[in-house]
Amino acid sequence: MTADIARISETIGRCRMLRDAGHVEAVLRAEFQGRLRLMFPDSAHENWINNYTEGAEAHTKVGMGDVPIDVELLKWRRCPP
């Protein structure tokens, strides 16, 4: 399995610049995801990259007994003021 160290370094620099400029997490995540295949071009990385970009945790269910709780729903739901 190979990794492109120059691309990884470039991505870290770009993400740090975006963070320091005050961009929100979604911008940093999009930047990072958009560069994953450039940083890890070997086909051996394809499976985990696909899982990450497709949101492997997006439909994770947690809960007690037979009352499942959608983790993504909890993450993005805002409580009323």
PDB file of C-alpha atoms in Angstrom:
ATOM      1  CA  MET A   1       0.000   0.000   0.000  1.00  0.00           C
ATOM      2  CA  THR A   2       1.395   3.331  -1.029  1.00  0.00           C
ATOM      3  CA  ALA A   3       0.738   6.886   0.067  1.00  0.00           C
ATOM      4  CA  ASP A   4       1.774  10.103  -1.641  1.00  0.00           C
ATOM      5  CA  ILE A   5       3.606  11.938   1.156  1.00  0.00           C
ATOM      6  CA  ALA A   6       3.856  15.179  -0.834  1.00  0.00           C
ATOM      7  CA  ARG A   7       0.080  15.224  -1.408  1.00  0.00           C
ATOM      8  CA  ILE A   8      -0.568  14.395   2.247  1.00  0.00           C
ATOM      9  CA  SER A   9       1.660  17.285   3.333  1.00  0.00           C
ATOM     10  CA  GLU A  10      -0.075  19.606   0.850  1.00  0.00           C
ATOM     11  CA  THR A  11      -3.502  18.538   2.141  1.00  0.00           C
ATOM     12  CA  ILE A  12      -2.519  19.110   5.758  1.00  0.00           C
ATOM     13  CA  GLY A  13      -1.291  22.592   4.863  1.00  0.00           C
ATOM     14  CA  ARG A  14      -4.461  23.415   2.946  1.00  0.00           C
ATOM     15  CA  CYS A  15      -6.727  22.171   5.756  1.00  0.00           C
ATOM     16  CA  ARG A  16      -4.744  24.097   8.370  1.00  0.00           C
ATOM     17  CA  MET A  17      -5.045  27.230   6.257  1.00  0.00           C
ATOM     18  CA  LEU A  18      -8.819  26.768   5.972  1.00  0.00           C
ATOM     19  CA  ARG A  19      -9.140  26.100   9.723  1.00  0.00           C
ATOM     20  CA  ASP A  20      -7.026  29.139  10.603  1.00  0.00           C
ATOM     21  CA  ALA A  21      -9.188  31.249   8.282  1.00  0.00           C
ATOM     22  CA  GLY A  22     -12.220  30.234  10.338  1.00  0.00           C
ATOM     23  CA  HIS A  23     -13.964  27.943   7.874  1.00  0.00           C
ATOM     24  CA  VAL A  24     -16.573  25.568   9.264  1.00  0.00           C
ATOM     25  CA  GLU A  25     -15.994  21.837   9.699  1.00  0.00           C
ATOM     26  CA  ALA A  26     -17.977  20.949   6.563  1.00  0.00           C
ATOM     27  CA  VAL A  27     -15.518  22.915   4.398  1.00  0.00           C
ATOM     28  CA  LEU A  28     -12.513  21.154   5.935  1.00  0.00           C
ATOM     29  CA  ARG A  29     -14.192  17.750   5.610  1.00  0.00           C
ATOM     30  CA  ALA A  30     -15.018  18.372   1.938  1.00  0.00           C
ATOM     31  CA  GLU A  31     -11.445  19.457   1.235  1.00  0.00           C
ATOM     32  CA  PHE A  32     -10.051  16.383   2.971  1.00  0.00           C
ATOM     33  CA  GLN A  33     -12.454  13.952   1.294  1.00  0.00           C
ATOM     34  CA  GLY A  34     -11.788  15.463  -2.101  1.00  0.00           C
ATOM     35  CA  ARG A  35      -8.082  14.733  -1.753  1.00  0.00           C
ATOM     36  CA  LEU A  36      -8.183  11.215  -0.264  1.00  0.00           C
ATOM     37  CA  ARG A  37      -7.704   9.367  -3.562  1.00  0.00           C
ATOM     38  CA  LEU A  38      -4.796  11.645  -4.468  1.00  0.00           C
ATOM     39  CA  MET A  39      -3.112  11.018  -1.119  1.00  0.00           C
ATOM     40  CA  PHE A  40      -3.725   7.254  -1.234  1.00  0.00           C
ATOM     41  CA  PRO A  41      -3.718   6.297  -4.942  1.00  0.00           C
ATOM     42  CA  ASP A  42      -3.087   2.572  -4.447  1.00  0.00           C
ATOM     43  CA  SER A  43      -6.139   0.383  -5.117  1.00  0.00           C
ATOM     44  CA  ALA A  44      -5.542  -1.313  -1.747  1.00  0.00           C
ATOM     45  CA  HIS A  45      -6.929   1.851  -0.118  1.00  0.00           C
ATOM     46  CA  GLU A  46     -10.102   1.904  -2.215  1.00  0.00           C
ATOM     47  CA  ASN A  47     -12.332   0.031   0.235  1.00  0.00           C
ATOM     48  CA  TRP A  48     -11.728   2.202   3.294  1.00  0.00           C
ATOM     49  CA  ILE A  49     -11.863   5.389   1.220  1.00  0.00           C
ATOM     50  CA  ASN A  50     -15.238   4.333  -0.177  1.00  0.00           C
ATOM     51  CA  ASN A  51     -16.518   3.539   3.313  1.00  0.00           C
ATOM     52  CA  TYR A  52     -15.325   6.899   4.619  1.00  0.00           C
ATOM     53  CA  THR A  53     -16.735   8.982   1.770  1.00  0.00           C
ATOM     54  CA  GLU A  54     -20.053   7.131   1.749  1.00  0.00           C
ATOM     55  CA  GLY A  55     -20.469   7.828   5.451  1.00  0.00           C
ATOM     56  CA  ALA A  56     -19.775   4.494   7.089  1.00  0.00           C
ATOM     57  CA  GLU A  57     -21.186   5.870  10.357  1.00  0.00           C
ATOM     58  CA  ALA A  58     -24.175   7.659   8.828  1.00  0.00           C
ATOM     59  CA  HIS A  59     -26.634   4.898   9.620  1.00  0.00           C
ATOM     60  CA  THR A  60     -25.157   3.592  12.855  1.00  0.00           C
ATOM     61  CA  LYS A  61     -27.888   2.749  15.337  1.00  0.00           C
ATOM     62  CA  VAL A  62     -27.478   2.881  19.082  1.00  0.00           C
ATOM     63  CA  GLY A  63     -30.059   2.511  21.801  1.00  0.00           C
ATOM     64  CA  MET A  64     -31.501   0.435  24.578  1.00  0.00           C
ATOM     65  CA  GLY A  65     -33.452  -2.701  23.753  1.00  0.00           C
ATOM     66  CA  ASP A  66     -35.798  -2.214  20.836  1.00  0.00           C
ATOM     67  CA  VAL A  67     -35.588   1.597  20.716  1.00  0.00           C
ATOM     68  CA  PRO A  68     -32.920   2.368  18.075  1.00  0.00           C
ATOM     69  CA  ILE A  69     -31.529   5.884  17.873  1.00  0.00           C
ATOM     70  CA  ASP A  70     -30.136   7.209  14.596  1.00  0.00           C
ATOM     71  CA  VAL A  71     -26.729   8.713  15.434  1.00  0.00           C
ATOM     72  CA  GLU A  72     -26.783  11.111  12.468  1.00  0.00           C
ATOM     73  CA  LEU A  73     -30.176  12.421  13.515  1.00  0.00           C
ATOM     74  CA  LEU A  74     -28.813  13.157  16.983  1.00  0.00           C
ATOM     75  CA  LYS A  75     -25.683  14.774  15.589  1.00  0.00           C
ATOM     76  CA  TRP A  76     -27.538  17.271  13.394  1.00  0.00           C
ATOM     77  CA  ARG A  77     -30.728  17.877  15.387  1.00  0.00           C
ATOM     78  CA  ARG A  78     -30.779  21.154  17.246  1.00  0.00           C
ATOM     79  CA  CYS A  79     -32.612  21.556  20.499  1.00  0.00           C
ATOM     80  CA  PRO A  80     -35.163  24.350  20.575  1.00  0.00           C
ATOM     81  CA  PRO A  81     -34.024  27.515  22.395  1.00  0.00           C
TER      82      PRO A  81
END
